[in-house]
């Protein structure tokens, strides 16, 4: 017994020493996630948890400190410094976007300059002026969207820089990373085409991509002032600093968004945020779903949109459709259920919060009515649930159109749909087997990867930390645009060809002139004779 105890003690000590050695060999990583949207953070959260689990020290600056952080995960909370983009997008705000468009200037005002202004906070000023030295940071990770001012941390600390993109690849990042982007087939982030086919679609996609790229490069330059003010002079402008990015982890999977070309510095990790922790449903919800003999439909417009703020005539469409599909039940995620108008059908229940993966995993689920957000729709496809997509803004139209092309969803326009339209769409994805079969097929493709998205992300972050900056840098990044576009080659070819064309023209002209003179001479001789 004593020998066994000593053996167990030795094993325990060995395990502790191995764990300590693992921590000691790990990297120290600075993670800066200043955006206030929860949907932007959950992808990064999964990566940062994975890095902490691998023994790396992860220091996280975000608005969403964890309630139970894992070992080596240290929160530096930004909570309360800005209003969160969580459960606060009302109909009034969305209708403004619908009328005026989701312009780059609007994106900058909501997620750009105001986010850069946070650099004045003491928590960031301490980091900028007195970064830790024992041990120092080995790597910087930040989200890439429209707040480029945070790229300055890589240059300021002289560290490799890793970026996360929570959507498909952003139009303005292709050139700084030397990534090939062909508007003939590669859809712009704000385009509604899954794959441009006709001339008009390709032309529209080309113009959209050009507009987004150049308008971003124009509006983002206002952030140069924040970089100079808070990091000091001497740093490149915020467009040029995009070339400092050594690795991009992008929320993309070819099974969902189509085949695209990426350089090695751009690693697709679609589904990184999907982590099944076997979370349980509230008992009342569990009973409601378990007793749904004819199945149930899940309705959620994400972590930001407040569906209850929509006009009564729009909500009446939902009410009427849900009544039409009874006895199928409906579970709705509504932030403030008490703000809904009266008349909710008896086959519907609402909750202000739901563990979404637990809902999508339930055996009785038949369909998901969604706004088309990339995080929610990826979860739906992962668990084989067909969708009715009602896109509102941003990349949602593209997401839904892509799923329609693959028979994963039916698309509706919330501005002109009727209760009959919505009920018909729900019944279509439930009753037509092609939608369930297609979703299951794509789900298998989505899951069939060499490594999990988390392990893939962790590997490439460690790769950059081990090998340093510029390891995956494409040669195009350092070439002038006119060389990268081969304009000098085309000009040289034209220079060579033009003399040849000129010579041929001269030969043709002289030959033709001789022929004409000869003909005239022959005519004169004939007349004389």
Short mmCIF file of C-alpha atoms in Angstrom, two decimals:
data_model
loop_
_atom_site.label_atom_id
_atom_site.label_comp_id
_atom_site.label_asym_id
_atom_site.label_seq_id
_atom_site.Cartn_x
_atom_site.Cartn_y
_atom_site.Cartn_z
CA UNK A 1 0.00 0.00 0.00
CA UNK A 2 2.78 2.39 0.97
CA UNK A 3 4.75 1.51 -2.16
CA UNK A 4 1.66 2.15 -4.26
CA UNK A 5 1.18 5.52 -2.54
CA UNK A 6 4.80 6.46 -3.17
CA UNK A 7 4.41 5.44 -6.81
CA UNK A 8 1.26 7.55 -7.14
CA UNK A 9 3.02 10.46 -5.47
CA UNK A 10 5.95 10.16 -7.88
CA UNK A 11 3.57 10.14 -10.83
CA UNK A 12 1.80 13.20 -9.45
CA UNK A 13 5.08 15.06 -8.95
CA UNK A 14 6.21 14.05 -12.44
CA UNK A 15 2.93 15.32 -13.91
CA UNK A 16 3.29 18.63 -12.06
CA UNK A 17 6.89 19.00 -13.24
CA UNK A 18 5.89 18.21 -16.83
CA UNK A 19 3.07 20.74 -16.65
CA UNK A 20 5.43 23.35 -15.20
CA UNK A 21 7.97 22.63 -17.93
CA UNK A 22 5.22 23.00 -20.52
CA UNK A 23 4.25 26.38 -19.09
CA UNK A 24 7.88 27.44 -18.98
CA UNK A 25 8.39 26.54 -22.62
CA UNK A 26 5.30 28.38 -23.74
CA UNK A 27 5.05 31.76 -25.42
CA UNK A 28 3.63 34.91 -23.92
CA UNK A 29 0.97 36.28 -26.25
CA UNK A 30 -0.72 39.67 -26.29
CA UNK A 31 -4.34 39.48 -27.56
CA UNK A 32 -6.12 42.77 -28.29
CA UNK A 33 -9.84 42.55 -29.14
CA UNK A 34 -11.27 46.06 -28.74
CA UNK A 35 -14.46 45.61 -30.82
CA UNK A 36 -17.67 45.66 -28.80
CA UNK A 37 -19.60 42.95 -30.66
CA UNK A 38 -19.83 39.57 -28.99
CA UNK A 39 -19.99 37.82 -32.38
CA UNK A 40 -16.58 39.35 -33.19
CA UNK A 41 -15.10 38.03 -29.95
CA UNK A 42 -16.25 34.40 -29.79
CA UNK A 43 -13.92 33.28 -32.59
CA UNK A 44 -10.96 34.85 -30.80
CA UNK A 45 -12.08 33.41 -27.48
CA UNK A 46 -11.88 29.89 -28.86
CA UNK A 47 -8.35 30.50 -30.17
CA UNK A 48 -7.16 32.12 -26.94
CA UNK A 49 -8.56 29.27 -24.86
CA UNK A 50 -6.76 26.83 -27.14
CA UNK A 51 -3.47 28.68 -26.74
CA UNK A 52 -3.86 28.76 -22.95
CA UNK A 53 -4.60 25.04 -22.92
CA UNK A 54 -1.32 24.48 -24.79
CA UNK A 55 0.57 26.14 -21.97
CA UNK A 56 1.04 29.62 -23.41
CA UNK A 57 0.49 32.73 -21.29
CA UNK A 58 -2.36 34.63 -22.94
CA UNK A 59 -3.07 38.23 -21.91
CA UNK A 60 -6.43 39.30 -23.31
CA UNK A 61 -7.65 42.89 -23.65
CA UNK A 62 -11.37 42.75 -24.43
CA UNK A 63 -14.87 43.83 -23.38
CA UNK A 64 -15.77 40.25 -22.50
CA UNK A 65 -13.79 38.93 -19.53
CA UNK A 66 -14.44 35.24 -18.91
CA UNK A 67 -16.31 34.11 -15.82
CA UNK A 68 -14.11 31.04 -15.51
CA UNK A 69 -10.88 31.64 -17.46
CA UNK A 70 -8.57 28.66 -17.95
CA UNK A 71 -5.07 28.62 -16.43
CA UNK A 72 -2.64 30.99 -18.18
CA UNK A 73 -5.53 33.11 -19.48
CA UNK A 74 -5.42 36.60 -17.98
CA UNK A 75 -8.16 39.13 -18.65
CA UNK A 76 -7.54 42.87 -18.90
CA UNK A 77 -11.12 44.05 -18.98
CA UNK A 78 -12.37 46.88 -21.20
CA UNK A 79 -15.95 46.31 -20.03
CA UNK A 80 -17.91 49.52 -19.55
CA UNK A 81 -15.63 51.73 -21.62
CA UNK A 82 -17.96 51.68 -24.66
CA UNK A 83 -21.57 50.55 -25.23
CA UNK A 84 -21.59 46.92 -26.29
CA UNK A 85 -22.96 45.89 -29.66
CA UNK A 86 -24.89 43.14 -27.89
CA UNK A 87 -28.69 42.98 -28.06
CA UNK A 88 -28.88 46.64 -29.02
CA UNK A 89 -29.42 46.87 -32.79
CA UNK A 90 -32.95 48.23 -33.08
CA UNK A 91 -35.21 48.52 -36.10
CA UNK A 92 -34.53 52.27 -36.20
CA UNK A 93 -30.78 51.70 -36.56
CA UNK A 94 -31.20 48.92 -39.11
CA UNK A 95 -33.70 50.87 -41.19
CA UNK A 96 -31.14 53.69 -41.48
CA UNK A 97 -28.65 51.20 -42.89
CA UNK A 98 -31.29 49.91 -45.29
CA UNK A 99 -32.04 53.41 -46.60
CA UNK A 100 -28.54 54.92 -46.59
CA UNK A 101 -26.56 51.76 -47.20
CA UNK A 102 -23.83 50.21 -45.07
CA UNK A 103 -21.20 52.68 -46.26
CA UNK A 104 -17.55 52.61 -45.27
CA UNK A 105 -17.89 55.95 -43.50
CA UNK A 106 -20.68 54.49 -41.33
CA UNK A 107 -18.60 51.41 -40.56
CA UNK A 108 -15.72 53.65 -39.52
CA UNK A 109 -17.96 55.70 -37.24
CA UNK A 110 -19.33 52.63 -35.45
CA UNK A 111 -16.29 50.33 -35.39
CA UNK A 112 -13.28 52.44 -36.35
CA UNK A 113 -12.34 55.83 -34.93
CA UNK A 114 -14.31 55.38 -31.70
CA UNK A 115 -12.49 52.09 -31.10
CA UNK A 116 -9.13 53.81 -31.72
CA UNK A 117 -10.05 56.48 -29.19
CA UNK A 118 -9.90 53.74 -26.54
CA UNK A 119 -6.11 53.78 -26.82
CA UNK A 120 -6.19 56.73 -24.40
CA UNK A 121 -7.45 54.45 -21.61
CA UNK A 122 -4.97 53.92 -18.77
CA UNK A 123 -5.08 50.17 -19.34
CA UNK A 124 -3.71 50.65 -22.87
CA UNK A 125 -1.36 53.47 -21.95
CA UNK A 126 0.35 51.22 -19.39
CA UNK A 127 0.71 48.53 -22.04
CA UNK A 128 2.16 50.97 -24.59
CA UNK A 129 4.56 52.74 -22.23
CA UNK A 130 5.53 49.86 -19.96
CA UNK A 131 5.06 46.52 -21.71
CA UNK A 132 5.98 43.48 -19.60
CA UNK A 133 9.60 42.46 -19.71
CA UNK A 134 9.76 39.38 -17.48
CA UNK A 135 8.95 37.61 -19.70
CA UNK A 136 8.26 39.89 -22.67
CA UNK A 137 5.62 39.20 -25.26
CA UNK A 138 6.45 36.90 -28.17
CA UNK A 139 3.46 37.63 -30.42
CA UNK A 140 0.50 39.98 -30.93
CA UNK A 141 -2.98 38.80 -31.98
CA UNK A 142 -5.75 41.21 -32.89
CA UNK A 143 -8.98 41.21 -34.88
CA UNK A 144 -8.87 42.68 -38.36
CA UNK A 145 -11.83 44.82 -39.29
CA UNK A 146 -11.84 48.61 -39.60
CA UNK A 147 -9.75 49.66 -36.57
CA UNK A 148 -6.26 49.43 -38.09
CA UNK A 149 -4.77 51.61 -35.36
CA UNK A 150 -4.27 48.47 -33.23
CA UNK A 151 -1.87 47.06 -35.82
CA UNK A 152 0.62 49.53 -34.34
CA UNK A 153 1.18 47.19 -31.39
CA UNK A 154 3.12 44.84 -33.68
CA UNK A 155 5.42 47.61 -34.91
CA UNK A 156 5.66 49.31 -31.48
CA UNK A 157 6.67 46.08 -29.70
CA UNK A 158 8.65 44.75 -32.70
CA UNK A 159 6.71 41.47 -32.65
CA UNK A 160 5.09 39.16 -35.20
CA UNK A 161 1.48 40.11 -35.83
CA UNK A 162 -1.43 37.68 -36.26
CA UNK A 163 -4.90 38.84 -37.34
CA UNK A 164 -8.31 37.20 -37.02
CA UNK A 165 -11.08 37.83 -39.56
CA UNK A 166 -14.48 36.73 -38.27
CA UNK A 167 -16.08 36.91 -41.75
CA UNK A 168 -14.88 35.90 -45.19
CA UNK A 169 -11.70 37.63 -46.34
CA UNK A 170 -11.97 41.43 -46.31
CA UNK A 171 -11.51 43.12 -49.71
CA UNK A 172 -8.89 45.58 -48.47
CA UNK A 173 -6.57 42.88 -47.10
CA UNK A 174 -5.80 41.07 -50.35
CA UNK A 175 -3.24 43.55 -51.71
CA UNK A 176 -1.29 44.12 -48.45
CA UNK A 177 -0.90 40.34 -48.09
CA UNK A 178 -0.10 39.67 -51.74
CA UNK A 179 -3.19 37.49 -52.02
CA UNK A 180 -4.67 36.90 -55.49
CA UNK A 181 -8.22 38.21 -55.79
CA UNK A 182 -10.17 37.92 -59.02
CA UNK A 183 -13.55 39.73 -59.03
CA UNK A 184 -14.61 37.52 -61.93
CA UNK A 185 -15.09 34.65 -59.46
CA UNK A 186 -14.24 35.94 -55.96
CA UNK A 187 -17.24 37.64 -54.41
CA UNK A 188 -16.75 40.89 -52.52
CA UNK A 189 -17.54 40.81 -48.80
CA UNK A 190 -20.56 43.08 -49.32
CA UNK A 191 -21.76 41.60 -52.61
CA UNK A 192 -24.97 39.59 -52.86
CA UNK A 193 -23.61 37.20 -55.49
CA UNK A 194 -22.43 33.76 -54.46
CA UNK A 195 -20.48 33.35 -57.68
CA UNK A 196 -20.77 36.14 -60.29
CA UNK A 197 -21.97 34.56 -63.54
CA UNK A 198 -23.45 37.07 -65.95
CA UNK A 199 -21.66 40.12 -67.31
CA UNK A 200 -23.79 42.41 -65.15
CA UNK A 201 -23.00 40.40 -62.00
CA UNK A 202 -19.27 40.35 -62.70
CA UNK A 203 -19.30 44.06 -63.49
CA UNK A 204 -21.23 44.81 -60.28
CA UNK A 205 -18.92 42.63 -58.21
CA UNK A 206 -15.87 44.33 -59.74
CA UNK A 207 -17.21 47.81 -58.93
CA UNK A 208 -18.22 46.78 -55.40
CA UNK A 209 -14.80 45.32 -54.66
CA UNK A 210 -12.97 48.37 -56.04
CA UNK A 211 -15.24 50.75 -54.14
CA UNK A 212 -14.83 48.92 -50.83
CA UNK A 213 -11.06 48.67 -51.13
CA UNK A 214 -10.41 52.28 -52.06
CA UNK A 215 -13.03 53.76 -49.76
CA UNK A 216 -11.55 51.79 -46.85
CA UNK A 217 -8.04 52.99 -47.67
CA UNK A 218 -9.38 56.56 -47.79
CA UNK A 219 -11.46 56.62 -44.61
CA UNK A 220 -9.09 54.56 -42.44
CA UNK A 221 -6.32 57.13 -42.83
CA UNK A 222 -8.06 59.24 -40.17
CA UNK A 223 -6.62 56.71 -37.71
CA UNK A 224 -3.06 57.85 -38.47
CA UNK A 225 -3.65 60.64 -35.96
CA UNK A 226 -4.47 58.16 -33.18
CA UNK A 227 -1.34 56.12 -33.93
CA UNK A 228 0.87 59.20 -33.80
CA UNK A 229 -0.85 60.51 -30.65
CA UNK A 230 -0.72 57.31 -28.59
CA UNK A 231 2.28 55.41 -30.02
CA UNK A 232 4.43 58.36 -31.04
CA UNK A 233 5.81 59.55 -34.40
CA UNK A 234 7.77 57.49 -36.88
CA UNK A 235 5.31 54.66 -37.56
CA UNK A 236 3.94 53.98 -41.07
CA UNK A 237 0.39 54.95 -41.95
CA UNK A 238 -2.36 52.50 -41.02
CA UNK A 239 -2.77 51.27 -44.61
CA UNK A 240 0.95 50.52 -44.96
CA UNK A 241 0.97 48.78 -41.57
CA UNK A 242 -1.29 46.07 -42.95
CA UNK A 243 1.86 44.70 -44.60
CA UNK A 244 3.16 43.92 -41.10
CA UNK A 245 0.53 41.17 -40.71
CA UNK A 246 2.36 37.83 -40.67
CA UNK A 247 -0.65 35.52 -40.49
CA UNK A 248 -4.42 35.81 -40.97
CA UNK A 249 -6.85 33.26 -39.56
CA UNK A 250 -10.05 33.71 -41.54
CA UNK A 251 -13.51 32.35 -40.77
CA UNK A 252 -13.90 30.64 -44.13
CA UNK A 253 -14.57 27.12 -45.39
CA UNK A 254 -14.78 26.19 -49.06
CA UNK A 255 -17.76 23.88 -48.48
CA UNK A 256 -19.82 26.91 -47.42
CA UNK A 257 -18.40 29.88 -49.33
CA UNK A 258 -16.93 28.28 -52.45
CA UNK A 259 -13.37 27.64 -53.62
CA UNK A 260 -10.98 30.58 -53.23
CA UNK A 261 -7.24 31.03 -53.53
CA UNK A 262 -5.24 31.95 -50.42
CA UNK A 263 -1.53 32.47 -49.87
CA UNK A 264 0.07 30.44 -47.03
CA UNK A 265 -0.22 33.50 -44.78
CA UNK A 266 -4.03 33.23 -44.94
CA UNK A 267 -5.29 30.13 -43.16
CA UNK A 268 -9.00 29.21 -43.36
CA UNK A 269 -10.34 28.13 -39.96
CA UNK A 270 -14.11 28.21 -40.54
CA UNK A 271 -15.99 26.94 -37.50
CA UNK A 272 -13.25 27.87 -35.03
CA UNK A 273 -15.92 29.26 -32.70
CA UNK A 274 -17.99 26.04 -32.68
CA UNK A 275 -17.20 24.41 -29.35
CA UNK A 276 -19.68 21.90 -27.97
CA UNK A 277 -19.40 22.05 -24.18
CA UNK A 278 -22.55 19.93 -23.65
CA UNK A 279 -24.33 22.94 -22.21
CA UNK A 280 -27.80 22.11 -20.90
CA UNK A 281 -31.03 23.88 -21.78
CA UNK A 282 -33.23 25.49 -19.12
CA UNK A 283 -35.65 22.80 -17.80
CA UNK A 284 -38.75 24.56 -19.16
CA UNK A 285 -37.21 24.84 -22.63
CA UNK A 286 -35.98 21.25 -22.52
CA UNK A 287 -39.51 20.01 -21.75
CA UNK A 288 -41.02 22.17 -24.50
CA UNK A 289 -38.61 20.79 -27.10
CA UNK A 290 -38.75 17.19 -25.89
CA UNK A 291 -42.54 17.24 -26.20
CA UNK A 292 -42.52 18.73 -29.70
CA UNK A 293 -43.98 15.62 -31.37
CA UNK A 294 -44.08 17.32 -34.78
CA UNK A 295 -40.71 18.99 -34.31
CA UNK A 296 -39.82 22.62 -33.66
CA UNK A 297 -38.40 25.64 -35.49
CA UNK A 298 -35.72 27.79 -33.88
CA UNK A 299 -35.84 31.55 -34.53
CA UNK A 300 -32.91 33.83 -33.67
CA UNK A 301 -31.46 36.96 -35.24
CA UNK A 302 -28.14 36.72 -33.46
CA UNK A 303 -26.53 38.41 -30.50
CA UNK A 304 -27.10 41.96 -31.75
CA UNK A 305 -30.52 42.39 -33.41
CA UNK A 306 -33.57 43.18 -31.25
CA UNK A 307 -36.37 41.65 -33.28
CA UNK A 308 -38.99 42.93 -30.83
CA UNK A 309 -38.27 46.52 -31.94
CA UNK A 310 -39.48 45.84 -35.48
CA UNK A 311 -42.83 47.38 -36.53
CA UNK A 312 -46.02 45.55 -35.60
CA UNK A 313 -46.85 44.73 -39.22
CA UNK A 314 -43.51 42.90 -39.54
CA UNK A 315 -44.00 41.01 -36.28
CA UNK A 316 -47.54 40.15 -37.38
CA UNK A 317 -45.97 38.35 -40.35
CA UNK A 318 -44.00 36.16 -37.92
CA UNK A 319 -47.06 35.58 -35.74
CA UNK A 320 -49.22 34.63 -38.72
CA UNK A 321 -46.59 32.28 -40.14
CA UNK A 322 -46.05 30.51 -36.81
CA UNK A 323 -49.78 29.98 -36.42
CA UNK A 324 -49.94 28.50 -39.93
CA UNK A 325 -47.23 25.89 -39.25
CA UNK A 326 -48.82 24.56 -36.03
CA UNK A 327 -48.66 21.94 -34.54
CA UNK A 328 -44.93 22.44 -35.25
CA UNK A 329 -43.59 24.39 -32.29
CA UNK A 330 -41.44 27.53 -32.34
CA UNK A 331 -38.65 28.61 -30.00
CA UNK A 332 -37.70 32.29 -30.34
CA UNK A 333 -34.72 34.16 -28.96
CA UNK A 334 -36.09 37.61 -28.01
CA UNK A 335 -34.10 40.05 -25.85
CA UNK A 336 -37.13 41.71 -24.23
CA UNK A 337 -40.15 39.39 -24.69
CA UNK A 338 -42.40 41.80 -22.81
CA UNK A 339 -41.97 44.33 -25.63
CA UNK A 340 -43.60 42.01 -28.16
CA UNK A 341 -47.16 42.93 -29.16
CA UNK A 342 -49.94 40.67 -27.87
CA UNK A 343 -51.19 37.74 -29.91
CA UNK A 344 -48.21 35.38 -29.85
CA UNK A 345 -49.49 31.99 -31.08
CA UNK A 346 -49.83 29.21 -28.51
CA UNK A 347 -47.21 27.03 -30.25
CA UNK A 348 -44.48 29.63 -29.58
CA UNK A 349 -42.31 30.30 -26.54
CA UNK A 350 -39.66 33.02 -26.19
CA UNK A 351 -36.50 33.31 -24.13
CA UNK A 352 -34.07 36.22 -23.80
CA UNK A 353 -31.05 33.92 -23.94
CA UNK A 354 -30.49 30.36 -25.17
CA UNK A 355 -27.47 28.06 -25.45
CA UNK A 356 -27.66 27.92 -29.23
CA UNK A 357 -25.60 24.80 -29.83
CA UNK A 358 -27.76 22.86 -27.39
CA UNK A 359 -30.84 23.98 -29.34
CA UNK A 360 -29.35 23.12 -32.75
CA UNK A 361 -28.29 19.67 -31.48
CA UNK A 362 -31.77 18.76 -30.26
CA UNK A 363 -33.24 15.70 -31.97
CA UNK A 364 -36.58 17.43 -32.71
CA UNK A 365 -35.29 20.51 -34.49
CA UNK A 366 -36.54 20.90 -38.06
CA UNK A 367 -35.37 24.33 -39.24
CA UNK A 368 -33.60 27.52 -38.20
CA UNK A 369 -35.02 30.95 -39.10
CA UNK A 370 -32.00 33.27 -39.09
CA UNK A 371 -30.74 36.64 -40.28
CA UNK A 372 -27.81 34.91 -41.96
CA UNK A 373 -24.98 35.83 -39.59
CA UNK A 374 -21.88 33.79 -40.36
CA UNK A 375 -21.43 32.41 -36.83
CA UNK A 376 -25.01 31.19 -36.42
CA UNK A 377 -25.30 29.77 -39.92
CA UNK A 378 -22.04 27.86 -39.58
CA UNK A 379 -23.35 26.32 -36.37
CA UNK A 380 -26.60 25.41 -38.10
CA UNK A 381 -24.81 23.69 -40.98
CA UNK A 382 -22.38 21.98 -38.62
CA UNK A 383 -25.31 20.30 -36.86
CA UNK A 384 -27.23 19.61 -40.07
CA UNK A 385 -30.13 22.05 -39.65
CA UNK A 386 -31.60 23.62 -42.85
CA UNK A 387 -32.43 27.32 -42.73
CA UNK A 388 -34.81 30.07 -43.74
CA UNK A 389 -32.60 33.13 -44.25
CA UNK A 390 -33.91 36.68 -43.79
CA UNK A 391 -30.75 38.82 -44.25
CA UNK A 392 -30.61 42.36 -42.90
CA UNK A 393 -27.16 43.91 -43.53
CA UNK A 394 -23.42 43.41 -43.94
CA UNK A 395 -22.29 40.01 -45.23
CA UNK A 396 -25.64 38.38 -44.41
CA UNK A 397 -27.06 38.66 -47.97
CA UNK A 398 -23.98 36.92 -49.40
CA UNK A 399 -24.11 34.19 -46.74
CA UNK A 400 -27.76 33.40 -47.39
CA UNK A 401 -27.38 33.47 -51.19
CA UNK A 402 -24.45 31.05 -50.90
CA UNK A 403 -26.59 28.68 -48.84
CA UNK A 404 -29.50 28.97 -51.27
CA UNK A 405 -27.17 27.91 -54.09
CA UNK A 406 -26.31 24.76 -52.14
CA UNK A 407 -29.93 23.96 -51.12
CA UNK A 408 -29.17 24.65 -47.48
CA UNK A 409 -31.66 27.50 -47.13
CA UNK A 410 -34.57 29.45 -48.57
CA UNK A 411 -34.15 33.24 -48.78
CA UNK A 412 -36.83 35.83 -47.95
CA UNK A 413 -36.86 39.63 -47.98
CA UNK A 414 -38.14 40.90 -44.64
CA UNK A 415 -39.42 44.13 -46.22
CA UNK A 416 -41.98 42.48 -48.47
CA UNK A 417 -42.56 38.95 -47.15
CA UNK A 418 -46.02 37.87 -45.98
CA UNK A 419 -47.08 35.37 -43.35
CA UNK A 420 -47.89 32.96 -46.15
CA UNK A 421 -44.42 33.43 -47.67
CA UNK A 422 -42.69 32.72 -44.36
CA UNK A 423 -44.89 29.73 -43.54
CA UNK A 424 -44.36 28.33 -47.03
CA UNK A 425 -40.57 28.75 -46.74
CA UNK A 426 -40.47 27.01 -43.35
CA UNK A 427 -42.58 24.11 -44.62
CA UNK A 428 -40.43 23.88 -47.75
CA UNK A 429 -37.17 23.31 -45.85
CA UNK A 430 -38.93 20.88 -43.50
CA UNK A 431 -40.94 18.85 -46.02
CA UNK A 432 -38.65 18.86 -49.06
CA UNK A 433 -35.97 16.23 -48.29
CA UNK A 434 -33.40 17.93 -50.53
CA UNK A 435 -32.75 20.60 -47.86
CA UNK A 436 -32.03 18.16 -45.05
CA UNK A 437 -30.00 15.90 -47.33
CA UNK A 438 -27.95 18.81 -48.68
CA UNK A 439 -27.34 20.21 -45.20
CA UNK A 440 -26.16 16.82 -43.92
CA UNK A 441 -23.87 16.45 -46.94
CA UNK A 442 -22.29 19.88 -46.51
CA UNK A 443 -22.05 19.30 -42.75
CA UNK A 444 -19.87 16.26 -43.44
CA UNK A 445 -17.65 18.34 -45.74
CA UNK A 446 -17.48 21.09 -43.12
CA UNK A 447 -16.37 18.64 -40.44
CA UNK A 448 -13.95 16.67 -42.65
CA UNK A 449 -10.66 18.47 -41.95
CA UNK A 450 -7.13 17.21 -41.15
CA UNK A 451 -7.18 19.01 -37.80
CA UNK A 452 -9.89 20.82 -35.89
CA UNK A 453 -10.06 24.58 -36.59
CA UNK A 454 -8.81 25.22 -33.06
CA UNK A 455 -5.78 22.96 -33.42
CA UNK A 456 -5.07 24.38 -36.89
CA UNK A 457 -5.18 27.93 -35.53
CA UNK A 458 -2.97 27.10 -32.56
CA UNK A 459 -0.42 25.35 -34.78
CA UNK A 460 -0.04 28.33 -37.12
CA UNK A 461 0.13 30.84 -34.29
CA UNK A 462 2.88 28.76 -32.69
CA UNK A 463 4.57 28.48 -36.10
CA UNK A 464 4.77 32.28 -36.39
CA UNK A 465 5.90 32.59 -32.77
CA UNK A 466 8.68 30.05 -33.39
CA UNK A 467 9.93 31.36 -36.72
CA UNK A 468 9.27 35.07 -36.41
CA UNK A 469 8.14 37.85 -38.68
CA UNK A 470 8.02 37.62 -42.49
CA UNK A 471 8.12 33.81 -42.44
CA UNK A 472 5.10 33.53 -44.76
CA UNK A 473 5.46 36.91 -46.45
CA UNK A 474 4.53 36.88 -50.14
CA UNK A 475 6.99 38.62 -52.53
CA UNK A 476 4.14 40.70 -53.98
CA UNK A 477 3.84 42.52 -50.64
CA UNK A 478 7.14 44.31 -51.25
CA UNK A 479 6.64 45.07 -54.95
CA UNK A 480 5.29 48.38 -56.32
CA UNK A 481 1.73 48.05 -57.59
CA UNK A 482 2.77 48.61 -61.18
CA UNK A 483 5.28 45.75 -61.02
CA UNK A 484 2.80 43.47 -59.24
CA UNK A 485 0.29 44.23 -62.02
CA UNK A 486 2.96 43.56 -64.71
CA UNK A 487 2.37 47.02 -66.18
CA UNK A 488 6.10 47.39 -66.87
CA UNK A 489 6.07 44.07 -68.77
CA UNK A 490 3.03 45.10 -70.79
CA UNK A 491 4.65 48.47 -71.54
CA UNK A 492 7.85 46.73 -72.69
CA UNK A 493 5.90 44.38 -74.93
CA UNK A 494 4.02 47.29 -76.43
CA UNK A 495 7.36 49.07 -76.96
CA UNK A 496 8.62 46.01 -78.87
CA UNK A 497 5.45 45.42 -80.82
CA UNK A 498 4.76 49.00 -81.93
CA UNK A 499 7.89 49.28 -84.18
CA UNK A 500 7.00 45.93 -85.77
CA UNK A 501 3.43 47.11 -86.39
CA UNK A 502 4.78 50.40 -87.78
CA UNK A 503 7.21 48.54 -90.07
CA UNK A 504 4.49 46.20 -91.31
CA UNK A 505 2.22 49.16 -91.92
CA UNK A 506 4.94 50.93 -93.92
CA UNK A 507 5.65 47.79 -95.97
CA UNK A 508 1.95 47.31 -96.63
CA UNK A 509 1.50 50.97 -97.59
CA UNK A 510 4.49 50.96 -99.96
CA UNK A 511 3.44 47.67 -101.53
CA UNK A 512 -0.10 48.90 -101.98
CA UNK A 513 1.18 52.16 -103.49
CA UNK A 514 3.33 50.27 -106.00
CA UNK A 515 0.39 48.06 -106.96
CA UNK A 516 -1.84 51.08 -107.47
CA UNK A 517 0.82 52.84 -109.59
CA UNK A 518 1.37 49.70 -111.61
CA UNK A 519 -2.36 49.33 -112.24
CA UNK A 520 -2.61 52.95 -113.30
CA UNK A 521 0.36 52.53 -115.61
CA UNK A 522 -1.20 49.45 -117.22
CA UNK A 523 -4.47 51.32 -117.79
CA UNK A 524 -2.62 54.14 -119.54
CA UNK A 525 -0.86 51.66 -121.83
CA UNK A 526 -4.14 49.96 -122.70
CA UNK A 527 -5.76 53.30 -123.60
CA UNK A 528 -2.82 54.26 -125.84
CA UNK A 529 -2.97 50.96 -127.65
#
